Tab-separated table of C-alpha atoms in Angstrom:
chain	number	residue	atom	x	y	z
A	1	UNK	CA	-0.165	0.242	0.146
A	2	UNK	CA	2.635	2.254	0.052
A	3	UNK	CA	3.692	1.616	-3.617
A	4	UNK	CA	2.450	5.818	-4.143
A	5	UNK	CA	0.064	6.044	-7.546
A	6	UNK	CA	0.648	2.965	-9.630
A	7	UNK	CA	-1.899	1.727	-9.368
A	8	UNK	CA	-0.613	-1.746	-11.173
A	9	UNK	CA	2.313	-2.046	-8.777
A	10	UNK	CA	0.491	-1.765	-6.098
A	11	UNK	CA	-2.304	-4.542	-6.740
A	12	UNK	CA	0.848	-6.482	-8.325
A	13	UNK	CA	1.869	-6.211	-4.754
A	14	UNK	CA	-1.003	-6.252	-3.079
A	15	UNK	CA	-1.466	-9.929	-4.898
A	16	UNK	CA	1.713	-11.359	-4.007
A	17	UNK	CA	1.182	-10.892	-0.207
A	18	UNK	CA	-1.376	-12.391	-1.073
A	19	UNK	CA	0.071	-16.026	-2.096
A	20	UNK	CA	2.711	-15.774	0.757
A	21	UNK	CA	-0.194	-15.280	3.095
A	22	UNK	CA	-2.507	-17.848	1.731
A	23	UNK	CA	-1.170	-20.290	-0.668
A	24	UNK	CA	-3.639	-19.944	-3.283
A	25	UNK	CA	-3.497	-22.143	-6.847
A	26	UNK	CA	-4.765	-18.881	-8.548
A	27	UNK	CA	-5.810	-15.423	-7.499
A	28	UNK	CA	-7.536	-11.820	-9.523
A	29	UNK	CA	-8.151	-8.527	-8.738
A	30	UNK	CA	-11.013	-7.643	-10.496
A	31	UNK	CA	-11.806	-3.233	-10.390
A	32	UNK	CA	-14.446	-1.492	-12.286
A	33	UNK	CA	-14.675	0.981	-15.006
A	34	UNK	CA	-17.038	3.723	-14.113
A	35	UNK	CA	-18.379	4.280	-17.680
A	36	UNK	CA	-19.199	0.992	-18.730
A	37	UNK	CA	-20.190	-0.107	-14.914
A	38	UNK	CA	-18.714	-3.558	-15.369
A	39	UNK	CA	-15.440	-5.619	-13.548
A	40	UNK	CA	-12.808	-6.586	-15.299
A	41	UNK	CA	-9.679	-8.123	-14.078
A	42	UNK	CA	-6.835	-6.025	-13.930
A	43	UNK	CA	-3.519	-8.432	-12.150
A	44	UNK	CA	-4.235	-11.915	-12.106
A	45	UNK	CA	-1.559	-14.609	-11.533
A	46	UNK	CA	-2.072	-18.034	-12.123
A	47	UNK	CA	-5.615	-18.268	-14.543
A	48	UNK	CA	-5.575	-18.366	-18.320
A	49	UNK	CA	-4.511	-14.817	-20.897
A	50	UNK	CA	-7.550	-15.922	-22.171
A	51	UNK	CA	-10.161	-15.517	-19.288
A	52	UNK	CA	-8.241	-12.526	-17.861
A	53	UNK	CA	-9.531	-11.215	-21.227
A	54	UNK	CA	-12.524	-12.785	-21.836
A	55	UNK	CA	-14.713	-12.566	-18.414
A	56	UNK	CA	-16.574	-9.689	-18.093
A	57	UNK	CA	-18.884	-8.598	-14.523
A	58	UNK	CA	-22.053	-6.281	-14.893
A	59	UNK	CA	-22.074	-4.097	-11.868
A	60	UNK	CA	-26.312	-4.298	-11.360
A	61	UNK	CA	-26.084	-8.261	-11.301
A	62	UNK	CA	-24.742	-11.601	-9.943
A	63	UNK	CA	-21.108	-12.330	-7.966
A	64	UNK	CA	-21.145	-7.894	-7.782
A	65	UNK	CA	-24.488	-7.243	-6.960
A	66	UNK	CA	-24.711	-9.861	-3.965
A	67	UNK	CA	-21.542	-8.629	-2.623
A	68	UNK	CA	-22.272	-4.974	-3.195
A	69	UNK	CA	-25.345	-5.430	-1.417
A	70	UNK	CA	-25.070	-8.238	1.483
A	71	UNK	CA	-21.054	-6.252	2.476
A	72	UNK	CA	-19.445	-9.442	2.869
A	73	UNK	CA	-17.483	-12.478	1.247
A	74	UNK	CA	-18.076	-15.891	-0.551
A	75	UNK	CA	-17.164	-19.354	-0.784
A	76	UNK	CA	-18.525	-21.742	-3.312
A	77	UNK	CA	-20.386	-23.665	-1.066
A	78	UNK	CA	-22.352	-21.671	0.459
A	79	UNK	CA	-23.909	-21.036	-3.867
A	80	UNK	CA	-24.350	-23.888	-4.873
A	81	UNK	CA	-25.903	-24.107	-1.300
A	82	UNK	CA	-28.182	-21.671	-2.535
A	83	UNK	CA	-28.870	-23.654	-6.218
A	84	UNK	CA	-32.373	-23.422	-6.371
A	85	UNK	CA	-31.560	-18.923	-6.196
A	86	UNK	CA	-31.227	-17.613	-9.568
A	87	UNK	CA	-28.149	-15.801	-8.074
A	88	UNK	CA	-26.257	-18.642	-6.276
A	89	UNK	CA	-26.551	-20.255	-9.895
A	90	UNK	CA	-25.352	-16.485	-11.935
A	91	UNK	CA	-22.309	-16.366	-9.070
A	92	UNK	CA	-21.614	-20.051	-9.085
A	93	UNK	CA	-20.831	-19.447	-12.400
A	94	UNK	CA	-18.866	-16.371	-12.227
A	95	UNK	CA	-16.472	-17.415	-9.368
A	96	UNK	CA	-16.864	-21.082	-11.594
A	97	UNK	CA	-14.650	-18.806	-14.976
A	98	UNK	CA	-12.816	-17.320	-12.593
A	99	UNK	CA	-11.292	-20.907	-11.015
A	100	UNK	CA	-11.771	-18.977	-7.829
A	101	UNK	CA	-13.188	-21.026	-3.953
A	102	UNK	CA	-14.105	-16.947	-2.437
A	103	UNK	CA	-15.064	-14.409	-3.212
A	104	UNK	CA	-13.871	-10.920	-1.104
A	105	UNK	CA	-15.790	-8.162	-1.751
A	106	UNK	CA	-12.395	-4.422	-1.729
A	107	UNK	CA	-15.711	-2.538	-0.359
A	108	UNK	CA	-14.178	2.033	0.221
A	109	UNK	CA	-16.680	4.411	1.316
A	110	UNK	CA	-19.905	2.424	0.599
A	111	UNK	CA	-19.205	1.083	-2.543
A	112	UNK	CA	-18.029	-1.361	-4.065
A	113	UNK	CA	-14.065	-0.267	-5.638
A	114	UNK	CA	-13.098	-3.818	-6.618
A	115	UNK	CA	-13.230	-7.810	-6.083
A	116	UNK	CA	-10.540	-10.243	-4.809
A	117	UNK	CA	-10.766	-13.965	-6.040
A	118	UNK	CA	-9.021	-16.840	-4.730
A	119	UNK	CA	-8.773	-20.460	-5.936
A	120	UNK	CA	-8.232	-24.066	-4.322
A	121	UNK	CA	-5.021	-23.256	-1.552
A	122	UNK	CA	-1.800	-25.238	-2.723
A	123	UNK	CA	-2.451	-27.355	-0.707
A	124	UNK	CA	-5.482	-28.728	-1.036
A	125	UNK	CA	-7.096	-27.237	2.282
A	126	UNK	CA	-10.217	-25.036	3.233
A	127	UNK	CA	-9.575	-20.800	3.916
A	128	UNK	CA	-10.079	-20.596	7.772
A	129	UNK	CA	-12.125	-17.770	9.416
A	130	UNK	CA	-9.085	-15.673	10.442
A	131	UNK	CA	-7.358	-15.952	7.197
A	132	UNK	CA	-10.386	-14.985	5.570
A	133	UNK	CA	-10.915	-12.497	7.793
A	134	UNK	CA	-7.128	-10.605	7.548
A	135	UNK	CA	-8.079	-10.771	3.698
A	136	UNK	CA	-11.757	-9.052	4.247
A	137	UNK	CA	-9.884	-6.381	6.551
A	138	UNK	CA	-6.590	-6.605	4.334
A	139	UNK	CA	-9.607	-5.327	1.324
A	140	UNK	CA	-11.189	-2.665	2.444
A	141	UNK	CA	-7.283	-0.778	2.512
A	142	UNK	CA	-7.063	-1.748	-0.551
A	143	UNK	CA	-10.208	-0.682	-1.877
A	144	UNK	CA	-9.711	2.311	0.045
A	145	UNK	CA	-5.750	3.078	-1.952
A	146	UNK	CA	-7.773	2.567	-5.370
A	147	UNK	CA	-9.614	4.548	-4.498
A	148	UNK	CA	-7.961	7.315	-3.161
A	149	UNK	CA	-5.359	6.838	-6.687
A	150	UNK	CA	-8.083	7.167	-8.432
A	151	UNK	CA	-9.445	10.188	-6.983
A	152	UNK	CA	-5.428	11.780	-7.987
A	153	UNK	CA	-4.648	10.330	-11.473
A	154	UNK	CA	-8.242	12.045	-12.056
A	155	UNK	CA	-7.129	15.267	-10.427
A	156	UNK	CA	-4.140	15.209	-12.247
A	157	UNK	CA	-5.491	14.499	-15.678
A	158	UNK	CA	-8.125	17.360	-14.985
A	159	UNK	CA	-5.234	19.945	-13.592
A	160	UNK	CA	-3.365	18.946	-16.676
A	161	UNK	CA	-6.269	19.664	-19.129
A	162	UNK	CA	-7.094	22.424	-17.623
A	163	UNK	CA	-3.086	24.643	-18.330
A	164	UNK	CA	-3.699	22.772	-22.044
A	165	UNK	CA	-6.551	25.417	-22.695
A	166	UNK	CA	-4.868	27.789	-20.313
A	167	UNK	CA	-1.759	27.549	-23.008
A	168	UNK	CA	-4.320	27.881	-25.962
A	169	UNK	CA	-6.327	30.623	-24.594
A	170	UNK	CA	-5.962	34.017	-26.601
A	171	UNK	CA	-6.507	35.877	-23.444
A	172	UNK	CA	-3.499	36.354	-20.650
A	173	UNK	CA	-5.265	35.051	-17.626
A	174	UNK	CA	-3.185	35.844	-13.914
A	175	UNK	CA	-5.036	33.783	-11.256
A	176	UNK	CA	-3.794	35.584	-7.594
A	177	UNK	CA	-4.713	32.571	-4.367
A	178	UNK	CA	-5.985	34.071	-1.320
A	179	UNK	CA	-2.746	34.657	0.560
A	180	UNK	CA	-2.199	37.367	-2.153
A	181	UNK	CA	0.428	35.152	-4.023
A	182	UNK	CA	-0.154	34.129	-8.706
A	183	UNK	CA	-0.490	30.712	-9.002
A	184	UNK	CA	-1.531	30.772	-12.153
A	185	UNK	CA	-0.154	32.606	-15.644
A	186	UNK	CA	-0.825	31.735	-19.052
A	187	UNK	CA	1.598	31.708	-21.961
A	188	UNK	CA	-0.131	34.913	-23.281
A	189	UNK	CA	-0.392	36.588	-19.938
A	190	UNK	CA	3.981	36.121	-20.413
A	191	UNK	CA	3.212	37.645	-24.018
A	192	UNK	CA	1.349	40.776	-23.496
A	193	UNK	CA	3.173	41.413	-19.662
A	194	UNK	CA	7.293	40.423	-21.104
A	195	UNK	CA	7.487	38.569	-18.534
A	196	UNK	CA	8.357	35.147	-17.481
A	197	UNK	CA	5.965	32.577	-14.908
A	198	UNK	CA	9.079	31.451	-13.159
A	199	UNK	CA	9.450	35.289	-12.204
A	200	UNK	CA	5.713	35.739	-10.894
A	201	UNK	CA	4.620	32.693	-9.604
A	202	UNK	CA	4.447	31.606	-5.662
A	203	UNK	CA	5.462	35.375	-5.129
A	204	UNK	CA	2.928	38.958	-4.558
A	205	UNK	CA	0.577	39.861	-6.669
A	206	UNK	CA	2.613	42.949	-6.404
A	207	UNK	CA	5.773	41.713	-9.029
A	208	UNK	CA	2.472	42.090	-10.998
A	209	UNK	CA	2.875	45.893	-13.498
A	210	UNK	CA	0.122	48.391	-12.021
A	211	UNK	CA	-3.505	48.422	-11.927
A	212	UNK	CA	-3.594	44.530	-12.736
A	213	UNK	CA	-2.201	44.170	-8.882
A	214	UNK	CA	-4.616	46.655	-7.997
A	215	UNK	CA	-7.904	45.045	-9.689
A	216	UNK	CA	-7.543	41.903	-8.170
A	217	UNK	CA	-6.663	43.088	-5.055
A	218	UNK	CA	-10.199	45.104	-4.824
A	219	UNK	CA	-11.410	40.988	-6.137
A	220	UNK	CA	-10.355	38.795	-3.490
A	221	UNK	CA	-11.081	41.433	-0.785
A	222	UNK	CA	-14.544	42.415	-1.085
A	223	UNK	CA	-15.701	40.271	-4.125
A	224	UNK	CA	-16.456	42.485	-6.685
A	225	UNK	CA	-16.101	41.558	-10.618
A	226	UNK	CA	-14.975	44.042	-13.533
A	227	UNK	CA	-15.646	43.354	-17.058
A	228	UNK	CA	-14.611	44.574	-20.172
A	229	UNK	CA	-13.002	47.190	-18.413
A	230	UNK	CA	-10.412	49.513	-20.169
A	231	UNK	CA	-6.994	50.088	-18.251
A	232	UNK	CA	-3.966	51.362	-19.217
A	233	UNK	CA	-0.935	49.602	-17.892
A	234	UNK	CA	1.917	52.174	-15.937
A	235	UNK	CA	3.969	49.705	-17.961
A	236	UNK	CA	5.142	50.697	-21.845
A	237	UNK	CA	1.845	52.437	-21.903
A	238	UNK	CA	0.147	49.216	-23.078
A	239	UNK	CA	-3.779	49.607	-23.592
A	240	UNK	CA	-5.416	46.742	-21.826
A	241	UNK	CA	-9.019	45.691	-22.087
A	242	UNK	CA	-10.325	43.287	-18.380
A	243	UNK	CA	-12.322	41.642	-16.803
A	244	UNK	CA	-11.439	40.281	-13.597
A	245	UNK	CA	-13.515	37.763	-11.106
A	246	UNK	CA	-13.746	36.730	-7.157
A	247	UNK	CA	-13.473	32.479	-6.215
A	248	UNK	CA	-16.008	31.343	-4.021
A	249	UNK	CA	-16.308	28.963	-2.904
A	250	UNK	CA	-18.186	27.449	-0.197
A	251	UNK	CA	-18.272	30.468	2.116
A	252	UNK	CA	-18.495	34.028	2.201
A	253	UNK	CA	-15.376	35.142	1.129
A	254	UNK	CA	-13.984	35.051	-2.090
A	255	UNK	CA	-10.817	31.748	-2.485
A	256	UNK	CA	-8.510	33.759	-5.639
A	257	UNK	CA	-9.048	35.931	-7.602
A	258	UNK	CA	-8.346	36.268	-11.264
A	259	UNK	CA	-7.533	38.007	-14.380
A	260	UNK	CA	-8.353	37.443	-17.918
A	261	UNK	CA	-6.617	40.578	-19.984
A	262	UNK	CA	-6.399	40.965	-23.797
A	263	UNK	CA	-3.942	43.845	-25.632
A	264	UNK	CA	-5.270	46.881	-27.535
A	265	UNK	CA	-2.259	47.860	-29.426
A	266	UNK	CA	-3.334	45.320	-32.781
A	267	UNK	CA	-6.939	46.530	-32.718
A	268	UNK	CA	-6.217	50.525	-32.156
A	269	UNK	CA	-4.701	50.405	-34.383
A	270	UNK	CA	-6.562	49.288	-36.678
A	271	UNK	CA	-9.486	51.668	-35.615
A	272	UNK	CA	-6.750	54.055	-36.126
A	273	UNK	CA	-6.152	53.451	-40.264
A	274	UNK	CA	-9.411	52.419	-40.797
A	275	UNK	CA	-9.678	56.841	-39.377
A	276	UNK	CA	-6.443	57.462	-42.276
A	277	UNK	CA	-8.607	55.823	-44.777
A	278	UNK	CA	-12.033	57.544	-44.312
A	279	UNK	CA	-10.552	60.157	-43.759
A	280	UNK	CA	-8.402	59.665	-46.931
A	281	UNK	CA	-11.126	59.737	-49.055
A	282	UNK	CA	-13.115	62.019	-47.519
A	283	UNK	CA	-10.094	64.864	-49.158
A	284	UNK	CA	-10.522	62.923	-52.207
A	285	UNK	CA	-14.261	62.837	-52.769
A	286	UNK	CA	-13.688	66.988	-50.848
A	287	UNK	CA	-11.314	67.528	-53.621
A	288	UNK	CA	-13.224	66.264	-56.398
A	289	UNK	CA	-16.103	68.473	-56.084
A	290	UNK	CA	-13.835	70.924	-55.967
A	291	UNK	CA	-12.110	70.076	-59.334
A	292	UNK	CA	-16.225	69.615	-60.235
A	293	UNK	CA	-16.893	73.340	-59.575
A	294	UNK	CA	-14.033	75.378	-61.089
A	295	UNK	CA	-14.084	73.573	-64.245
A	296	UNK	CA	-17.596	75.419	-64.701
A	297	UNK	CA	-17.269	78.350	-64.950
A	298	UNK	CA	-13.939	78.504	-66.718
A	299	UNK	CA	-15.726	75.967	-69.675
């Protein structure tokens, strides 16, 4: 369980420990796939590759549903003893496919994270009560570890996904946390401000050119937003269109503040070009009219 966030390594180490403890001839760990709500073999010992690749157990029937609803392990003898029930027959069939005589739930926070199946012991004897209790307790710890690993990878994926979005945005984005330190600065913000992110991140917001820092502080402290306001940076007299937003949590106080800005230099240059073209066109029409007015009397 101390193997970090490498799920395949955690499962392999756990099955190795189970092999040393209980000496099963075969063992497997099945984990759920959220998108299909099915359980598939993710790690095994002694099972044929064809079985590993082909076995899928629906979450709403058979062995997974029974383990989830009962919350305890089941042995093959119990399933055979209740052969008059359709659910018990399905459980016995699924355990037979996995060549298992014991199925142990891997549960955490009321959810069936996975299933541990064990085949006959290599010595031929039955599993003792103390061994099954130990395996059940270890399975609960493994389920918590699997759940935490999945949550870690989900957060890591979301973080990387958000970072990719920020890096490809056409607007500059800067975010500060509750300690008034810069926590996010995308590539477009670096280009507009002419500052490297490594020189800004985790530093006080006063490192930002005025009045960006003042706007962020105002948004963080009072929770007020600014929408598409034009400002002039003290640095390089750079015109920007700025919007700020507070990042709200469960409480009433903001957890941070975000400023999104665009460089208006190109837009102003285009506007000046359009005004110059309009003025030239107007001048041309005036000159043409004057020439026409002079020409008529001469004729």
